[in-house]
Amino acid sequence: MTRLTRAVTAELIPPLLAGTLLFTAVLSFGYFFISSQWLTGVPVGLIGQWIGLQVPDTLVKVFPMGVVLMTVVAFGRMSTERELVAVQSGGISLGRVARPAWVVAALVTALAVWLSLWVAPRANVETRGLYWDALTGAGLSQLVGKTVDLGAGLTLSLAGYDTASRELRGVRVEKWLPDGQRRATLIFADVGTFENNVLSLRGYSVYTVDYAAAAQLSAVPENDPAAFRAAVQNVFPSVVIPEKTSDTLNVDTGLSRKQTLATYADAIGADAQGWPELITSLTAPGMKPAERQAARLNLNRKLALPFGNLVLALAALPFALRFGRTLGVSLGIALLIAVAYYLLFFVGLTVAAAMPALPELGAWLANIVFAGAGLWLLRRT
């Protein structure tokens, strides 16, 4: 049995590695091709680093294709050359022969879960930071004219950005108090910088405004200056204007500069949520229902795709036994199975978004359908 396990495993590993490398190379070239017009003059080393940072997320996406190719090519060849018939005639079941495939698929699944929840989110943040700050040099210019949420209750607006000095121009920072009393702290600054998790502002002024008190100004008697002055003080309980315009105000932010770029610089934000962030969104008190719902869906999505490796190893086996006669046919069958799986996976995500009460059903729809179809076809094989 040990020799059989080694022999089957030796059939599985080459197509798995070849498929994974091929699909990773294709996607990586696609990333470079799409962005190549903005990478003129960029050192090759930086481009290589940028592509390398995308590999963890790419591997999560291409592993299912590699597993399908592994199963179809390996078992298709063994079936065509009657090796499976010979083994089964010796009293060894197909399930026993296929056990190494399940083990390899399980190891790939574990690796994909680790990449999906711990490695890829951080690599995606680094990728966006490197792209906007080092490769294109655009920096935070993509945020000009937008109001972005920096976490910790802060929002940031920019009137301009100097790419040479990395300075923010015309800065407005708002922080609304969570007590529901319509109170906010507003910071206006002429210039500033944003590095790591710190906004450093110069030429600033800070105002704490109570809008509930502002609504009461109309009730103050016009002939009572003292009452009016007291009412205005209630509207602005705190005003800070430094004596020197060179004084600096440092504001700690919830998102770092790289996280802000990853979230807001692109039309589609980077997938930057890993296990710690998702669990925090699901369990921390005071989280908005919409944020909990999004985290619930995202966590299931990040688990469902890696577990698709196990499901596809099962679903691809009957196709390998029936149709995997030549390498060309095996490649075609593997591609069709992978495309069908991804299409159904994305359909499932659409269903999950439309079913907020039970997003798990949509996220796992492709795995459920392919597992059921695989078991049914195996029984008929």
Coordinates of C-alpha atoms in Angstrom, one line a residue:
M1 CA 0.0 0.0 0.0
T2 CA 2.8 2.4 0.8
R3 CA 4.3 1.8 -2.7
L4 CA 0.9 2.5 -4.2
T5 CA 0.5 5.7 -2.3
R6 CA 4.0 6.9 -3.4
A7 CA 3.2 6.0 -7.0
V8 CA -0.1 7.8 -7.1
T9 CA 1.4 10.8 -5.3
A10 CA 4.2 10.9 -7.9
E11 CA 1.5 11.2 -10.6
L12 CA -0.3 14.0 -8.8
I13 CA 2.5 16.4 -7.9
P14 CA 3.9 17.3 -11.3
P15 CA 0.5 18.5 -12.9
L16 CA -0.4 20.3 -9.7
L17 CA 2.9 22.2 -9.7
A18 CA 2.8 22.8 -13.4
G19 CA -0.8 24.0 -13.4
T20 CA -0.3 26.3 -10.4
L21 CA 2.8 27.8 -11.9
L22 CA 1.2 28.3 -15.3
F23 CA -2.0 29.9 -14.0
T24 CA 0.0 32.1 -11.6
A25 CA 2.2 33.3 -14.4
V26 CA -0.8 34.0 -16.6
L27 CA -2.5 36.1 -13.9
S28 CA 0.7 37.8 -12.9
F29 CA 1.4 38.8 -16.5
G30 CA -2.2 40.1 -16.7
Y31 CA -1.6 42.4 -13.7
F32 CA 1.6 43.7 -15.3
F33 CA -0.1 44.2 -18.7
I34 CA -3.0 46.1 -17.4
S35 CA -0.8 48.5 -15.4
S36 CA 2.2 48.6 -17.8
Q37 CA 1.3 52.0 -19.2
W38 CA 1.9 53.6 -15.7
L39 CA 5.1 51.7 -15.0
T40 CA 7.3 53.4 -17.6
G41 CA 10.8 54.0 -16.2
V42 CA 10.1 52.0 -13.0
P43 CA 13.1 49.8 -11.9
V44 CA 12.6 46.1 -12.7
G45 CA 13.3 45.2 -9.1
L46 CA 10.3 47.3 -7.9
I47 CA 8.0 45.7 -10.5
G48 CA 9.2 42.3 -9.5
Q49 CA 8.5 43.1 -5.8
W50 CA 5.0 44.4 -6.8
I51 CA 4.2 41.3 -8.7
G52 CA 5.6 39.1 -5.9
L53 CA 3.4 40.7 -3.3
Q54 CA 0.3 39.7 -5.4
V55 CA 1.3 36.0 -5.5
P56 CA -0.4 35.0 -2.2
D57 CA -3.7 36.3 -3.3
T58 CA -3.2 34.8 -6.8
L59 CA -2.3 31.4 -5.4
V60 CA -5.6 31.3 -3.5
K61 CA -7.4 31.9 -6.8
V62 CA -5.4 29.5 -8.9
F63 CA -5.1 26.5 -6.5
P64 CA -8.5 25.1 -7.5
M65 CA -7.5 25.1 -11.2
G66 CA -4.3 23.4 -10.2
V67 CA -6.1 20.7 -8.2
V68 CA -8.5 20.1 -11.1
L69 CA -5.6 19.7 -13.5
M70 CA -3.8 17.4 -11.1
T71 CA -6.8 15.1 -10.8
V72 CA -7.8 15.0 -14.4
V73 CA -4.3 14.5 -15.8
A74 CA -3.1 12.0 -13.3
F75 CA -6.1 9.8 -13.1
G76 CA -6.9 10.2 -16.8
R77 CA -3.5 8.8 -17.6
M78 CA -3.8 5.9 -15.2
S79 CA -7.2 5.1 -16.5
T80 CA -6.1 5.2 -20.2
E81 CA -3.1 3.0 -19.6
R82 CA -5.3 0.5 -17.6
E83 CA -3.3 1.0 -14.4
L84 CA -6.5 1.6 -12.4
V85 CA -8.0 -1.6 -13.9
A86 CA -4.9 -3.6 -12.8
V87 CA -5.0 -2.1 -9.3
Q88 CA -8.7 -2.7 -8.9
S89 CA -8.4 -6.3 -10.1
G90 CA -6.1 -6.8 -7.2
G91 CA -8.9 -6.0 -4.8
I92 CA -7.9 -2.3 -4.2
S93 CA -10.9 0.0 -4.4
L94 CA -11.0 3.3 -6.4
G95 CA -11.4 5.2 -3.1
R96 CA -8.2 3.7 -1.8
V97 CA -6.3 4.6 -5.0
A98 CA -7.7 8.1 -4.8
R99 CA -6.8 8.7 -1.2
P100 CA -3.5 10.5 -2.0
A101 CA -5.5 12.9 -4.1
W102 CA -7.7 13.8 -1.1
V103 CA -4.6 14.2 1.1
V104 CA -2.9 16.5 -1.4
A105 CA -6.1 18.5 -1.9
A106 CA -6.4 18.8 1.9
L107 CA -2.9 20.1 2.2
V108 CA -3.5 22.6 -0.5
T109 CA -6.8 23.6 1.2
A110 CA -4.9 24.2 4.5
L111 CA -2.3 26.3 2.7
A112 CA -5.0 28.3 0.9
V113 CA -6.8 29.0 4.1
W114 CA -3.6 30.3 5.7
L115 CA -2.9 32.5 2.7
S116 CA -6.4 33.7 2.4
L117 CA -6.9 34.8 6.0
W118 CA -3.4 35.7 7.2
V119 CA -1.0 36.3 4.4
A120 CA -2.8 37.7 1.4
P121 CA -4.7 40.6 3.2
R122 CA -1.4 42.0 4.4
A123 CA 0.3 41.5 1.1
N124 CA -2.6 43.2 -0.7
V125 CA -2.1 46.3 1.5
E126 CA 1.6 46.3 0.8
T127 CA 0.9 45.9 -2.9
R128 CA -1.3 49.0 -3.1
G129 CA 1.1 51.0 -1.0
L130 CA 4.0 50.1 -3.2
Y131 CA 2.0 50.7 -6.4
W132 CA 0.8 54.2 -5.5
D133 CA 3.7 55.5 -3.6
A134 CA 6.7 53.9 -5.3
L135 CA 5.7 52.7 -8.8
T136 CA 3.4 55.5 -10.0
G137 CA 4.4 58.2 -7.5
A138 CA 0.7 59.3 -7.4
G139 CA 0.6 58.8 -3.6
L140 CA -2.6 60.2 -2.0
S141 CA -3.6 62.2 -5.0
Q142 CA -6.3 59.7 -5.7
L143 CA -8.0 60.9 -2.5
V144 CA -8.3 64.5 -3.5
G145 CA -11.9 65.6 -3.5
K146 CA -13.0 62.5 -1.6
T147 CA -14.1 62.1 2.0
V148 CA -12.5 59.0 3.4
D149 CA -13.0 57.1 6.7
L150 CA -9.7 56.7 8.5
G151 CA -11.2 54.6 11.3
A152 CA -11.2 55.7 15.0
G153 CA -14.1 57.9 14.1
L154 CA -12.1 60.1 11.8
T155 CA -12.9 61.3 8.3
L156 CA -10.4 63.0 6.0
S157 CA -10.9 65.4 3.1
L158 CA -8.1 66.9 0.9
A159 CA -8.2 69.9 -1.4
G160 CA -4.9 68.9 -3.0
Y161 CA -1.8 66.7 -2.8
D162 CA 1.9 67.5 -3.8
T163 CA 3.4 64.3 -5.1
A164 CA 7.0 65.6 -4.8
S165 CA 6.8 66.6 -1.2
R166 CA 4.1 64.1 -0.2
E167 CA 2.2 66.9 1.4
L168 CA -1.5 67.2 1.9
R169 CA -3.1 70.6 1.1
G170 CA -6.3 72.0 2.3
V171 CA -6.9 69.4 5.0
R172 CA -10.2 68.9 6.8
V173 CA -10.5 66.2 9.6
E174 CA -13.8 65.5 11.3
K175 CA -14.5 63.4 14.3
W176 CA -18.1 63.0 15.4
L177 CA -18.7 62.0 19.0
P178 CA -20.5 58.7 19.5
D179 CA -22.9 60.0 22.1
G180 CA -25.6 60.9 19.5
Q181 CA -25.7 64.6 20.6
R182 CA -24.6 66.1 17.3
R183 CA -21.2 67.1 18.6
A184 CA -18.1 67.0 16.4
T185 CA -14.5 68.1 16.4
L186 CA -13.3 69.7 13.2
I187 CA -9.7 70.3 12.3
F188 CA -8.7 72.6 9.4
A189 CA -5.0 72.7 8.3
D190 CA -3.1 74.3 5.5
V191 CA -0.7 71.5 5.0
G192 CA 0.1 68.1 6.5
T193 CA 1.7 64.7 6.0
F194 CA 0.3 61.2 6.5
E195 CA 2.8 58.6 7.3
N196 CA 2.1 55.2 9.0
N197 CA -0.8 55.9 11.4
V198 CA -0.2 59.6 12.0
L199 CA -1.5 62.7 10.4
S200 CA 0.9 65.6 11.1
L201 CA -0.9 69.0 10.4
R202 CA 0.5 72.5 10.3
G203 CA -1.3 75.8 10.0
Y204 CA -4.2 74.1 11.9
S205 CA -7.2 75.2 13.9
V206 CA -9.4 72.9 16.0
Y207 CA -13.1 73.5 16.7
T208 CA -15.4 71.5 18.8
V209 CA -19.0 72.2 17.6
D210 CA -22.2 71.4 19.4
Y211 CA -24.9 71.5 16.6
A212 CA -27.7 70.9 19.1
A213 CA -26.6 74.1 21.0
A214 CA -26.5 75.9 17.6
A215 CA -30.1 75.1 17.1
Q216 CA -30.9 77.0 20.3
L217 CA -29.3 80.3 19.1
S218 CA -32.6 81.5 17.6
A219 CA -34.2 81.3 21.0
V220 CA -31.7 83.7 22.7
P221 CA -33.2 87.2 23.3
E222 CA -31.8 89.8 20.9
N223 CA -31.4 92.4 23.7
D224 CA -29.4 90.1 26.0
P225 CA -25.7 90.2 24.8
A226 CA -24.5 88.2 27.8
A227 CA -27.0 85.4 27.1
F228 CA -26.0 85.4 23.4
R229 CA -22.3 85.2 24.3
A230 CA -23.0 82.3 26.6
A231 CA -25.0 80.5 23.9
V232 CA -22.2 81.0 21.4
Q233 CA -19.7 79.5 23.9
N234 CA -22.0 76.5 24.2
V235 CA -21.9 76.1 20.4
F236 CA -18.1 76.2 20.4
P237 CA -17.1 74.7 23.8
S238 CA -13.5 74.4 22.5
V239 CA -11.5 76.4 20.0
V240 CA -7.7 75.8 19.6
I241 CA -5.7 78.1 17.4
P242 CA -1.9 77.9 17.9
E243 CA 0.2 81.0 18.2
K244 CA 2.7 79.8 15.6
T245 CA 1.7 78.5 12.2
S246 CA 4.7 76.2 12.3
D247 CA 3.3 74.3 15.3
T248 CA 2.4 70.7 14.4
L249 CA -0.7 68.7 15.5
N250 CA -0.3 64.9 15.4
V251 CA -3.5 62.9 15.0
D252 CA -3.5 59.1 15.4
T253 CA -5.6 57.3 12.7
G254 CA -7.3 54.0 12.7
L255 CA -6.0 53.2 9.2
S256 CA -2.4 53.5 8.1
R257 CA -1.3 55.3 5.0
K258 CA -1.0 51.9 3.1
Q259 CA -4.3 50.7 4.4
T260 CA -6.0 54.0 3.2
L261 CA -4.4 53.6 -0.2
A262 CA -5.6 50.0 -0.3
T263 CA -9.1 50.9 0.6
Y264 CA -9.7 54.1 -1.3
A265 CA -7.1 54.7 -4.0
D266 CA -8.5 52.1 -6.4
A267 CA -12.1 52.0 -7.8
I268 CA -12.3 48.5 -6.2
G269 CA -10.6 48.4 -2.8
A270 CA -8.0 45.8 -2.0
D271 CA -9.1 42.7 -0.1
A272 CA -7.3 43.7 3.1
Q273 CA -9.5 42.0 5.8
G274 CA -7.9 38.9 7.4
W275 CA -8.9 36.7 10.3
P276 CA -8.2 39.3 13.1
E277 CA -10.2 42.1 11.3
L278 CA -13.1 39.8 10.4
I279 CA -13.4 38.3 13.9
T280 CA -13.3 41.8 15.4
S281 CA -16.1 42.9 13.1
L282 CA -18.2 39.9 14.0
T283 CA -17.7 40.0 17.8
A284 CA -16.8 43.5 18.8
P285 CA -19.6 45.5 20.5
G286 CA -20.9 48.6 18.8
M287 CA -20.3 47.4 15.3
K288 CA -22.9 48.4 12.7
P289 CA -25.1 45.6 11.4
A290 CA -24.0 46.2 7.9
E291 CA -20.4 45.8 8.9
R292 CA -21.1 42.6 10.7
Q293 CA -23.0 41.3 7.7
A294 CA -20.2 42.2 5.3
A295 CA -17.7 40.5 7.6
R296 CA -19.9 37.4 7.8
L297 CA -20.1 37.1 4.0
N298 CA -16.4 37.9 3.5
L299 CA -15.3 35.2 6.1
N300 CA -17.4 32.6 4.4
R301 CA -16.1 33.6 1.0
K302 CA -12.5 33.3 2.2
L303 CA -13.2 29.8 3.5
A304 CA -15.3 28.5 0.7
L305 CA -12.8 29.1 -2.1
P306 CA -10.0 27.2 -0.4
F307 CA -12.3 24.3 0.5
G308 CA -13.2 24.2 -3.1
N309 CA -9.8 22.4 -3.6
L310 CA -11.2 19.4 -1.8
V311 CA -14.5 19.6 -3.6
L312 CA -12.9 19.8 -7.0
A313 CA -10.6 16.9 -6.4
L314 CA -13.8 14.9 -5.9
A315 CA -15.8 16.4 -8.7
A316 CA -12.9 16.1 -11.3
L317 CA -12.3 12.4 -10.6
P318 CA -15.3 10.9 -12.6
F319 CA -14.4 13.2 -15.6
A320 CA -10.8 12.0 -15.5
L321 CA -11.9 8.3 -15.5
R322 CA -14.3 8.9 -18.5
F323 CA -12.7 11.5 -20.7
G324 CA -9.0 11.9 -19.6
R325 CA -7.6 9.9 -22.5
T326 CA -5.0 12.3 -23.8
L327 CA -3.2 15.3 -22.3
G328 CA -5.0 17.7 -24.6
V329 CA -8.4 16.4 -23.7
S330 CA -7.4 16.4 -20.0
L331 CA -6.4 20.1 -20.2
G332 CA -9.7 20.9 -21.9
I333 CA -11.8 19.0 -19.3
A334 CA -9.8 20.6 -16.5
L335 CA -10.4 24.1 -17.9
L336 CA -14.1 23.5 -18.4
I337 CA -14.6 22.2 -14.8
A338 CA -12.6 25.1 -13.3
V339 CA -14.5 27.7 -15.3
A340 CA -17.8 26.2 -14.4
Y341 CA -16.8 26.2 -10.7
Y342 CA -15.7 29.8 -10.7
L343 CA -18.9 30.9 -12.6
L344 CA -21.1 29.2 -10.0
F345 CA -18.9 30.5 -7.2
F346 CA -19.5 34.1 -8.3
V347 CA -23.2 33.4 -8.9
G348 CA -23.3 32.1 -5.3
L349 CA -21.7 35.4 -4.0
T350 CA -24.4 37.3 -5.8
V351 CA -27.1 35.1 -4.2
A352 CA -25.4 35.6 -0.8
A353 CA -25.5 39.4 -1.2
A354 CA -29.3 39.1 -1.9
M355 CA -29.8 36.8 1.2
P356 CA -28.4 38.8 4.1
A357 CA -30.1 36.5 6.6
L358 CA -28.2 33.4 5.3
P359 CA -25.1 34.4 3.3
E360 CA -23.4 31.1 4.0
L361 CA -25.7 29.3 1.5
G362 CA -24.6 31.5 -1.4
A363 CA -20.9 31.5 -0.4
W364 CA -20.8 27.7 -0.3
L365 CA -23.2 27.1 -3.2
A366 CA -20.6 26.1 -5.7
N367 CA -19.0 23.7 -3.2
I368 CA -22.4 22.1 -2.4
V369 CA -23.3 21.7 -6.0
F370 CA -20.0 20.3 -7.2
A371 CA -19.7 17.9 -4.2
G372 CA -23.1 16.5 -4.9
A373 CA -22.5 16.2 -8.6
G374 CA -19.1 14.5 -7.9
L375 CA -20.6 11.9 -5.6
W376 CA -23.4 11.2 -8.0
L377 CA -21.1 10.8 -11.0
L378 CA -18.7 8.6 -9.0
R379 CA -21.6 6.2 -8.2
R380 CA -22.4 5.9 -11.9
T381 CA -18.8 5.4 -12.9

